[in-house]
Coordinates of C-alpha atoms in Angstrom, one line a residue:
M32 CA 107.9 121.7 100.8
K33 CA 109.4 118.1 100.9
A34 CA 109.1 116.2 97.8
S35 CA 107.3 113.6 99.8
D36 CA 104.8 116.3 101.0
L37 CA 103.7 117.3 97.3
F38 CA 103.6 113.5 96.5
V39 CA 100.8 113.1 99.3
R40 CA 99.0 116.2 98.3
C41 CA 98.9 115.0 94.7
L42 CA 97.4 111.6 96.3
E43 CA 95.0 113.6 98.2
A44 CA 94.0 115.6 94.6
E45 CA 93.5 112.6 93.0
G46 CA 90.9 111.6 95.8
I47 CA 93.0 108.8 97.5
T48 CA 91.6 108.2 100.9
R49 CA 93.5 105.0 102.1
I50 CA 96.6 103.4 101.5
Y51 CA 97.6 99.6 102.4
G52 CA 101.2 98.5 103.0
L53 CA 104.3 97.7 105.0
P54 CA 107.0 100.7 104.7
G55 CA 110.6 100.7 105.1
E56 CA 113.7 102.8 105.7
E57 CA 113.6 103.9 101.9
N58 CA 110.2 105.4 102.3
A59 CA 110.3 107.1 105.6
D60 CA 110.1 110.6 104.4
L61 CA 106.7 109.6 102.6
M62 CA 105.5 107.9 105.9
I63 CA 106.0 110.9 107.9
S64 CA 104.3 113.1 105.1
L65 CA 101.1 110.7 105.4
E66 CA 100.7 111.2 109.2
S67 CA 99.7 115.0 108.6
S68 CA 97.6 114.3 105.6
K69 CA 93.8 112.9 105.4
I70 CA 94.9 109.3 103.9
E71 CA 94.7 106.8 106.2
F72 CA 97.5 104.1 106.3
I73 CA 96.9 100.8 107.0
L74 CA 99.5 98.6 108.1
T75 CA 99.6 94.9 107.0
R76 CA 101.7 92.0 107.8
H77 CA 102.7 91.2 104.3
E78 CA 103.2 93.3 101.2
Q79 CA 101.0 91.0 99.0
A80 CA 98.1 90.9 101.1
A81 CA 98.4 94.7 100.9
A82 CA 98.4 94.5 97.0
F83 CA 95.3 92.2 97.5
M84 CA 93.6 94.7 99.8
A85 CA 94.1 97.8 97.5
S86 CA 93.0 95.5 94.2
V87 CA 89.8 94.5 95.9
H88 CA 89.0 98.2 96.9
G89 CA 89.5 98.8 93.3
R90 CA 87.3 96.2 92.1
L91 CA 84.3 97.2 94.5
T92 CA 84.7 100.9 94.3
G93 CA 85.7 101.5 90.7
E94 CA 88.5 103.9 92.4
V95 CA 91.8 103.1 92.2
G96 CA 93.0 101.2 95.0
V97 CA 96.6 102.1 96.6
C98 CA 99.3 99.6 98.1
L99 CA 102.9 100.7 99.5
G100 CA 106.0 98.6 99.7
T101 CA 109.8 99.4 100.7
L102 CA 112.4 98.7 97.8
G103 CA 113.9 95.4 97.2
P104 CA 112.0 92.5 99.1
G105 CA 109.1 94.9 100.0
A106 CA 108.4 95.5 96.3
T107 CA 109.2 92.2 95.2
N108 CA 106.8 90.8 97.7
L109 CA 103.9 93.0 96.3
M110 CA 104.3 91.4 93.0
T111 CA 101.8 88.8 93.1
G112 CA 99.2 90.8 94.4
V113 CA 99.7 93.5 91.7
A114 CA 99.9 90.8 89.1
D115 CA 96.6 89.5 90.1
G116 CA 94.7 92.9 90.5
N117 CA 95.9 93.6 86.8
M118 CA 94.8 90.9 85.4
D119 CA 91.4 91.1 87.2
R120 CA 91.2 94.7 85.9
A121 CA 91.1 96.2 89.2
P122 CA 92.3 100.2 89.0
L123 CA 95.4 99.7 91.2
L124 CA 98.5 102.2 92.3
V125 CA 101.9 100.7 93.7
I126 CA 104.0 102.8 95.5
T127 CA 107.4 101.7 96.3
G128 CA 110.7 103.2 97.7
Q129 CA 114.1 102.8 96.4
G130 CA 117.8 103.7 97.1
A131 CA 119.3 107.1 96.5
L132 CA 119.9 107.9 92.8
T133 CA 123.7 108.3 94.0
R134 CA 123.8 104.5 94.8
Q135 CA 121.7 103.1 91.7
H136 CA 124.6 103.0 89.0
K137 CA 126.3 100.3 91.1
E138 CA 126.0 97.1 93.3
S139 CA 124.0 98.5 96.3
H140 CA 122.1 97.0 98.9
Q141 CA 118.5 95.9 98.4
V142 CA 118.6 97.8 95.0
V143 CA 117.2 95.9 92.1
D144 CA 115.7 97.6 88.9
V145 CA 111.8 97.4 90.2
V146 CA 110.7 99.6 87.2
D147 CA 111.8 96.6 85.0
L148 CA 110.5 93.9 87.3
Y149 CA 106.9 95.7 87.0
T150 CA 106.7 96.7 83.4
P151 CA 105.2 93.2 82.3
I152 CA 102.6 93.4 85.2
T153 CA 101.3 96.8 85.0
K154 CA 100.2 99.2 82.6
W155 CA 102.7 101.9 83.3
S156 CA 105.8 101.5 85.6
C157 CA 107.8 104.7 86.4
A158 CA 110.7 106.0 88.7
V159 CA 110.4 109.4 90.1
N160 CA 113.7 110.9 89.2
A161 CA 113.2 114.7 89.6
A162 CA 110.9 115.9 92.6
E163 CA 109.5 118.5 89.8
N164 CA 108.1 115.7 88.0
I165 CA 105.7 114.1 90.9
P166 CA 102.6 115.9 89.8
E167 CA 102.8 114.7 86.3
I168 CA 103.6 111.4 87.3
V169 CA 101.1 110.8 89.8
N170 CA 98.3 112.3 87.5
R171 CA 99.2 110.1 84.7
A172 CA 99.5 106.9 87.2
V173 CA 96.2 107.5 88.4
K174 CA 94.6 108.4 85.1
L175 CA 95.8 105.1 83.4
A176 CA 94.8 102.7 86.4
V177 CA 91.3 103.8 86.2
A178 CA 90.9 104.0 82.3
E179 CA 89.6 101.2 80.3
K180 CA 90.6 98.5 80.9
P181 CA 91.7 99.3 84.3
G182 CA 94.6 97.7 85.8
A183 CA 97.8 98.6 87.7
T184 CA 100.3 101.3 87.7
H185 CA 103.4 101.8 89.6
I186 CA 105.5 104.4 90.9
E187 CA 108.8 104.4 92.5
L188 CA 110.1 107.3 94.8
P189 CA 113.8 107.0 95.9
E190 CA 114.9 108.3 99.1
D191 CA 116.7 110.9 98.3
I192 CA 114.0 112.2 95.8
A193 CA 111.9 112.1 98.8
A194 CA 114.1 114.3 100.8
T195 CA 114.2 117.1 98.4
E196 CA 112.6 120.6 98.6
V197 CA 110.5 121.5 95.9
E198 CA 107.9 124.2 95.1
M199 CA 105.0 122.5 92.7
T200 CA 101.4 122.4 93.4
P201 CA 99.5 119.3 92.5
M202 CA 97.6 118.9 88.9
R203 CA 93.9 118.9 88.4
P204 CA 92.3 115.4 88.2
A205 CA 91.6 114.1 84.9
R206 CA 89.0 111.4 83.9
P207 CA 88.1 111.8 80.6
R208 CA 84.6 110.9 79.1
R209 CA 84.8 107.6 77.2
P210 CA 83.7 107.6 73.4
V211 CA 80.6 106.0 72.5
P212 CA 79.6 103.9 69.4
E213 CA 78.3 105.1 66.1
E214 CA 74.7 105.2 65.6
S215 CA 75.2 103.5 61.8
L216 CA 77.3 100.8 63.7
I217 CA 74.4 100.1 66.2
D218 CA 72.0 99.9 63.5
N219 CA 73.8 97.4 61.8
V220 CA 74.1 95.3 65.0
W221 CA 70.7 95.4 65.6
D222 CA 69.6 94.2 62.1
R223 CA 72.4 91.4 62.8
I224 CA 70.5 90.6 66.1
R225 CA 66.8 90.4 64.7
S226 CA 68.1 88.2 61.7
A227 CA 69.3 85.6 64.3
K228 CA 67.4 82.8 65.0
S229 CA 68.7 81.6 68.9
P230 CA 71.0 84.4 70.0
L231 CA 72.9 84.3 73.2
I232 CA 74.6 86.8 75.5
I233 CA 78.1 85.9 77.5
A234 CA 78.8 89.1 80.1
G235 CA 82.3 89.3 81.2
N236 CA 83.9 91.4 83.6
G237 CA 83.3 94.6 81.9
A238 CA 79.5 94.0 82.7
I239 CA 80.2 94.6 86.0
R240 CA 83.2 96.8 86.1
T241 CA 81.2 99.7 83.8
R242 CA 78.0 99.6 85.8
A243 CA 76.2 98.3 82.5
S244 CA 74.1 95.8 84.3
A245 CA 71.1 97.7 84.6
A246 CA 71.4 98.4 80.7
L247 CA 72.1 94.7 79.9
T248 CA 69.3 93.8 82.3
E249 CA 66.9 95.7 80.4
F250 CA 68.1 94.4 77.1
S251 CA 67.6 90.8 77.8
R252 CA 64.5 91.6 79.6
A253 CA 63.2 93.4 76.5
T254 CA 64.3 90.7 73.9
G255 CA 64.1 87.5 76.0
I256 CA 67.8 86.9 75.1
G257 CA 69.6 84.4 78.0
V258 CA 72.7 85.8 79.5
L259 CA 75.6 83.6 80.5
M260 CA 78.1 85.3 83.2
T261 CA 82.0 84.6 83.5
F262 CA 83.1 84.2 87.1
M263 CA 83.7 87.6 87.2
A264 CA 80.5 88.8 85.7
K265 CA 78.3 87.3 88.6
G266 CA 75.4 89.6 89.3
A267 CA 75.5 91.3 86.0
V268 CA 71.8 89.9 85.8
D269 CA 69.9 88.9 89.0
M270 CA 70.1 85.4 89.6
D271 CA 66.3 85.4 89.9
N272 CA 65.5 87.2 86.5
P273 CA 64.4 84.5 83.8
Q274 CA 67.0 85.6 81.4
C275 CA 69.9 84.7 83.8
L276 CA 71.6 81.8 82.8
F277 CA 74.2 81.7 85.5
T278 CA 77.7 81.2 84.8
V279 CA 80.0 79.8 82.2
G280 CA 83.9 79.1 82.6
M281 CA 84.2 75.6 84.0
G282 CA 87.2 73.7 82.6
Q283 CA 85.0 70.7 81.8
R284 CA 81.8 70.6 79.2
D285 CA 79.2 72.0 81.5
F286 CA 75.2 72.2 80.8
T287 CA 75.7 76.0 79.7
Q288 CA 77.0 74.3 76.6
L289 CA 73.6 73.5 75.8
A290 CA 73.0 77.0 75.2
I291 CA 76.1 77.8 73.5
D292 CA 75.7 74.9 71.2
A293 CA 72.0 76.1 70.1
A294 CA 73.1 79.5 69.5
D295 CA 73.6 81.1 65.9
L296 CA 74.9 84.4 67.3
V297 CA 76.9 85.5 70.5
I298 CA 76.9 88.8 71.7
T299 CA 79.7 89.3 73.9
V300 CA 79.3 92.4 76.6
G301 CA 82.6 93.1 78.6
Y302 CA 83.9 89.8 77.9
D303 CA 87.6 89.5 78.9
V304 CA 89.5 86.3 77.1
V305 CA 91.7 86.1 80.1
E306 CA 88.7 84.6 82.2
Y307 CA 87.2 82.0 79.7
G308 CA 89.2 81.6 76.6
P309 CA 86.9 81.3 73.4
E310 CA 88.5 78.1 72.2
K311 CA 86.4 76.6 75.1
W312 CA 83.1 78.0 73.6
N313 CA 83.8 78.7 69.9
A314 CA 86.3 76.1 69.0
E315 CA 85.5 75.7 65.5
A316 CA 85.0 79.5 65.0
K317 CA 81.7 78.6 63.4
T318 CA 79.4 80.9 65.6
D319 CA 78.9 84.6 64.7
V320 CA 79.8 86.9 67.2
I321 CA 79.4 90.4 68.2
H322 CA 81.9 92.0 70.3
M323 CA 80.9 94.7 72.8
D324 CA 83.5 96.5 74.9
F325 CA 85.3 99.5 75.4
L326 CA 88.4 98.2 73.5
P327 CA 88.6 96.4 70.2
A328 CA 88.5 92.3 70.4
E329 CA 91.6 90.4 71.2
S330 CA 93.2 89.0 68.0
D331 CA 92.2 85.1 68.6
R332 CA 91.4 82.8 65.5
H333 CA 88.3 81.3 67.9
Y334 CA 87.2 85.1 68.2
Q335 CA 86.5 86.8 65.2
P336 CA 83.7 89.2 65.4
Q337 CA 81.3 90.2 62.7
F338 CA 81.0 93.4 64.4
E339 CA 83.0 95.2 67.0
V340 CA 81.2 97.9 69.0
V341 CA 84.1 99.6 70.8
G342 CA 83.1 102.6 73.0
D343 CA 81.2 103.2 76.5
L344 CA 79.3 99.9 77.0
A345 CA 76.3 101.1 79.1
H346 CA 75.8 103.7 76.1
G347 CA 76.0 101.4 73.3
L348 CA 73.4 98.9 75.3
R349 CA 71.0 101.7 75.8
M350 CA 71.5 102.4 72.3
L351 CA 70.3 98.9 71.6
N352 CA 67.4 99.3 73.9
Q353 CA 66.2 102.2 72.3
R354 CA 66.2 100.3 68.9
V355 CA 63.9 97.4 70.6
A356 CA 61.3 99.7 72.3
R357 CA 60.8 101.1 68.5
D358 CA 60.9 98.1 66.7
G359 CA 59.7 95.5 69.3
A360 CA 61.5 92.3 70.0
P361 CA 62.0 89.6 67.6
D362 CA 60.5 86.2 68.1
F363 CA 63.5 84.0 69.0
D364 CA 63.9 80.3 69.7
L365 CA 65.2 80.3 73.1
R366 CA 64.0 76.8 74.3
A367 CA 67.5 75.6 74.7
Q368 CA 68.1 78.5 77.3
A369 CA 65.1 77.9 79.0
K370 CA 66.1 74.1 79.4
L371 CA 69.6 75.3 80.6
R372 CA 67.9 77.2 83.2
E373 CA 65.7 74.6 84.8
K374 CA 68.7 72.3 84.8
M375 CA 71.2 74.6 86.5
L376 CA 68.2 75.4 89.1
S377 CA 67.4 71.5 89.9
E378 CA 71.6 71.4 90.2
F379 CA 71.4 74.1 92.8
A380 CA 68.6 72.3 94.7
E381 CA 69.9 68.8 94.6
H382 CA 72.0 69.0 98.0
A383 CA 70.7 72.1 99.5
E384 CA 68.8 69.8 102.6
D385 CA 71.6 67.6 103.2
E386 CA 72.1 66.4 106.5
T387 CA 75.1 64.5 106.4
E388 CA 77.4 64.2 109.3
G389 CA 81.4 64.2 109.6
S390 CA 81.7 65.9 106.5
I391 CA 79.9 68.5 104.2
R392 CA 79.1 68.6 100.5
P393 CA 80.3 71.5 98.6
Q394 CA 76.7 71.9 97.0
K395 CA 75.2 72.5 100.7
A396 CA 78.0 74.5 102.0
I397 CA 77.5 76.9 98.9
A398 CA 73.6 76.6 99.2
D399 CA 73.7 77.8 103.0
V400 CA 76.2 80.3 102.2
R401 CA 73.6 81.9 99.6
A402 CA 70.8 81.4 102.1
V403 CA 72.4 83.6 105.1
L404 CA 73.7 86.4 103.0
K405 CA 71.4 89.0 101.8
P406 CA 71.6 90.4 98.3
E407 CA 74.0 93.3 99.1
D408 CA 76.4 91.1 101.2
I409 CA 79.6 90.3 99.7
L410 CA 81.2 86.8 99.3
L411 CA 84.8 86.5 98.2
S412 CA 86.2 83.2 96.8
G413 CA 89.9 82.0 97.0
V414 CA 91.8 79.6 94.6
G415 CA 91.5 76.0 94.6
A416 CA 88.8 73.2 94.2
H417 CA 86.4 75.5 96.4
K418 CA 86.4 78.3 93.6
M419 CA 84.8 76.1 91.0
W420 CA 81.9 75.2 93.3
V421 CA 81.4 78.9 94.2
A422 CA 81.8 79.6 90.4
R423 CA 79.3 77.1 89.3
H424 CA 77.1 77.2 92.4
Y425 CA 76.6 80.5 94.1
Q426 CA 74.7 83.3 92.2
C427 CA 74.0 86.8 92.9
H428 CA 71.5 89.4 92.8
K429 CA 73.4 92.2 92.3
P430 CA 76.7 93.5 90.5
G431 CA 80.2 93.6 92.5
T432 CA 78.6 91.4 95.2
C433 CA 80.9 88.1 94.5
I434 CA 84.9 88.7 94.1
I435 CA 86.5 85.6 92.7
S436 CA 90.3 86.1 91.3
N437 CA 90.2 84.8 87.7
G438 CA 92.3 86.5 85.5
F439 CA 95.6 85.8 87.3
S440 CA 94.0 83.2 89.8
S441 CA 96.3 83.9 92.5
M442 CA 95.9 81.9 95.8
G443 CA 95.9 84.2 99.4
M444 CA 93.5 86.9 98.2
P445 CA 90.3 86.3 100.2
L446 CA 91.5 86.9 103.7
P447 CA 93.4 90.5 102.9
G448 CA 90.5 91.2 100.5
A449 CA 88.0 90.6 102.9
I450 CA 89.5 93.1 105.4
A451 CA 89.4 95.8 102.5
A452 CA 85.8 94.9 101.5
T453 CA 85.1 96.3 105.0
H454 CA 86.4 99.6 104.0
A455 CA 85.1 99.7 100.6
R456 CA 81.5 98.6 101.5
P457 CA 80.8 99.3 105.1
E458 CA 77.1 99.0 104.6
A459 CA 77.4 94.9 103.7
R460 CA 78.3 91.8 105.6
I461 CA 81.6 90.0 104.4
M462 CA 82.3 86.5 104.0
A463 CA 84.9 84.6 102.3
V464 CA 84.8 80.8 101.1
V465 CA 88.5 79.8 101.5
G466 CA 90.2 76.0 101.3
D467 CA 92.9 75.1 103.7
A468 CA 95.6 75.5 101.3
D469 CA 94.2 79.4 100.5
I470 CA 94.0 81.0 103.8
M471 CA 97.4 79.6 104.9
M472 CA 98.9 81.4 102.1
N473 CA 98.3 85.0 103.7
L474 CA 97.6 83.5 107.4
Q475 CA 99.4 86.4 109.4
E476 CA 96.8 89.0 108.3
M477 CA 94.5 87.2 110.9
E478 CA 96.4 89.7 113.3
T479 CA 95.7 92.5 111.1
A480 CA 91.9 91.8 110.9
S481 CA 92.0 91.5 114.9
R482 CA 93.8 94.7 115.6
L483 CA 91.4 96.4 113.2
G484 CA 88.1 94.9 114.5
S485 CA 87.3 93.9 111.1
D486 CA 83.9 92.5 111.0
I487 CA 84.7 89.6 108.5
T488 CA 83.5 85.7 108.7
M489 CA 85.8 83.3 106.8
L490 CA 84.4 79.7 106.1
V491 CA 87.2 77.4 105.7
W492 CA 86.8 74.1 103.6
E493 CA 89.3 71.4 105.2
D494 CA 90.7 69.0 103.4
K495 CA 94.3 68.7 104.4
A496 CA 95.7 68.8 100.4
Y497 CA 95.7 70.8 97.5
G498 CA 92.3 69.8 96.4
L499 CA 92.1 71.4 92.9
I500 CA 95.6 70.0 91.9
E501 CA 94.1 66.3 93.1
W502 CA 91.2 67.1 91.0
K503 CA 92.9 68.0 87.7
Q504 CA 95.5 65.0 88.2
E505 CA 92.8 62.6 88.6
E506 CA 90.5 63.5 85.7
E507 CA 93.9 63.8 83.5
F508 CA 95.5 60.6 84.9
G509 CA 93.1 58.7 87.3
K510 CA 95.5 59.2 90.1
H511 CA 97.3 62.1 92.3
T512 CA 100.6 62.9 93.3
E513 CA 101.2 63.5 97.1
L514 CA 99.5 66.6 97.6
S515 CA 98.3 66.4 101.5
F516 CA 99.4 68.5 104.5
N517 CA 98.6 69.1 108.2
N518 CA 96.6 72.2 109.3
P519 CA 97.1 74.1 112.8
D520 CA 94.4 73.8 115.6
W521 CA 92.0 76.1 113.9
L522 CA 90.3 77.0 117.0
N523 CA 93.5 77.5 119.2
L524 CA 94.6 79.7 116.7
C525 CA 91.5 81.8 116.6
T526 CA 92.2 82.2 120.3
A527 CA 95.6 83.5 119.9
M528 CA 94.8 85.8 117.2
G529 CA 91.6 87.4 118.7
W530 CA 88.9 85.6 116.5
K531 CA 86.0 84.1 117.1
G532 CA 86.4 80.2 116.1
D533 CA 83.9 77.7 115.3
R534 CA 83.9 74.0 113.9
C535 CA 81.1 72.7 112.1
E536 CA 81.1 68.9 111.2
N537 CA 77.2 68.1 110.3
A538 CA 75.7 69.8 107.3
A539 CA 72.3 70.4 109.4
D540 CA 74.2 73.0 111.6
L541 CA 75.9 74.7 109.1
Q542 CA 73.4 77.9 108.6
G543 CA 73.2 78.1 112.5
A544 CA 77.1 78.3 112.6
L545 CA 77.5 80.7 109.9
R546 CA 74.5 82.8 111.3
E547 CA 76.1 83.2 114.5
A548 CA 79.7 84.0 112.8
L549 CA 77.9 86.9 110.6
D550 CA 76.5 88.1 114.0
H551 CA 79.5 88.3 115.9
K552 CA 81.1 91.8 115.8
G553 CA 84.6 91.2 114.6
P554 CA 86.6 88.6 112.9
A555 CA 85.2 85.1 112.9
L556 CA 86.3 81.7 111.4
V557 CA 84.1 78.8 110.6
V558 CA 85.6 75.2 109.9
I559 CA 84.0 72.5 107.9
P560 CA 85.4 69.1 107.0
I561 CA 84.5 69.3 103.1
D562 CA 83.6 66.2 101.1
Y563 CA 85.7 66.4 97.7
R564 CA 84.6 62.9 96.5
E565 CA 81.9 65.4 95.2
N566 CA 84.9 66.8 92.7
M567 CA 85.3 63.5 90.5
K568 CA 81.2 62.9 91.0
L569 CA 80.8 66.1 89.0
S570 CA 83.5 65.2 86.5
E571 CA 82.1 62.2 85.5
R572 CA 78.5 63.5 85.2
L573 CA 79.6 66.6 82.9
G574 CA 81.6 64.1 81.0
K575 CA 78.6 62.3 80.0
I576 CA 76.2 65.0 79.4
D577 CA 74.0 65.5 76.2
T578 CA 73.8 69.2 75.2
T579 CA 71.8 68.7 72.0
F580 CA 68.3 70.0 72.1

């Protein structure tokens, strides 16, 4: 068979069912091979969008998402989405074409060293320089992509190698079992937890990714210990659970600090320092920490765990649950955590019944989004001022129902990500909250959504400016630089792209507009004028909060 046929068979053997991308001349053989396979190829309008789609697929399913581009500009266009997926710990496989080996030793049209370009933003980057190596390379790339911590891997397939005749077969897929923590270590950890007066849990991305939320919920319920969740850990504990302390990660000192300051022990579960640096919550490194994750703790002077429980996260939590069942829950002082939950619930409700006209407060927009989405539905958030409001105010019932880019924090993910979410979770309704700057980053994918009939709703917060940059500059300098821009006529754009479009300017009408968009079969967009005067109002309030108890 041709090497490209072998490559596709190896992908099939690894369970790959879908590839997002934009092909070129140098991967023509691979595309022809895909045509006769069971793998679905989704044609996108930009390679960056393909990488975001594959990343969201990986985050929602735990299986490797795959994206494809050609050599040169195709490969470089993929890079932002790949870096984003890698830092958000999404299992992701990137396939790029390349010029023939016979011209790689010299200056040649569109040829750059893609393997070296991808090395800093992937777990592994490799070129196929012999067709016989394809089974081993594909097997290794997928195995590394899904291994903890998941991330991106990259395979480059030169055009002449793809066309080579070869006699090989795919390797057997390998998914090694993860090691579990030692019993004696869990005994020591449990003794330390029992000796604490006011312990606190901070759950990170791993608590969602590793399907450890059930064991975490049971541990927090049995002990009463509250759980703060990073932006990417939303839903690790149900928002209605009394132990749910909502979200930590704002740049400003928030009410979550109330519980952190009162804690004499912090148990981190799947915590990822790329989300929320320990200097933000343990600046003086005085709080004792227990680290529970698949990998040892990052070396950070603000994060020096007393114990490191390294191994399968869910198993480690179940081992602790066994000890709670045996010994009973200690009598902790958790008054600060109860006060925090009460305060945040009040924050969420403050503007939920607004009836402002002409503009809509962020708090009201988030409350309405939560009201129209069911527990299993999925919300995606872009990057900008809207992300801060989604992170702080949108809470979840289930893990994996809120997708935020927070490791690399790249703009442009929600529109392509929403398209991929319909494939990964066809039973769920999909909505994205985006800024007008964010959606313009990959606006061309409106055509992709229309062509595919993607059943998605985009809620665009319009302020005609880079709102988060304004917010940050206002906080630091008391003013901001010129950051304004103009937008297209959204409703005419929707008509041109085959979307349902709506504009809602009154807060009282927003829920109705969102429900109508969600009920529409196909892509829909709702634009609202957002009242970002609330940004600095929040900063001023948070700057004055008293977190003592």
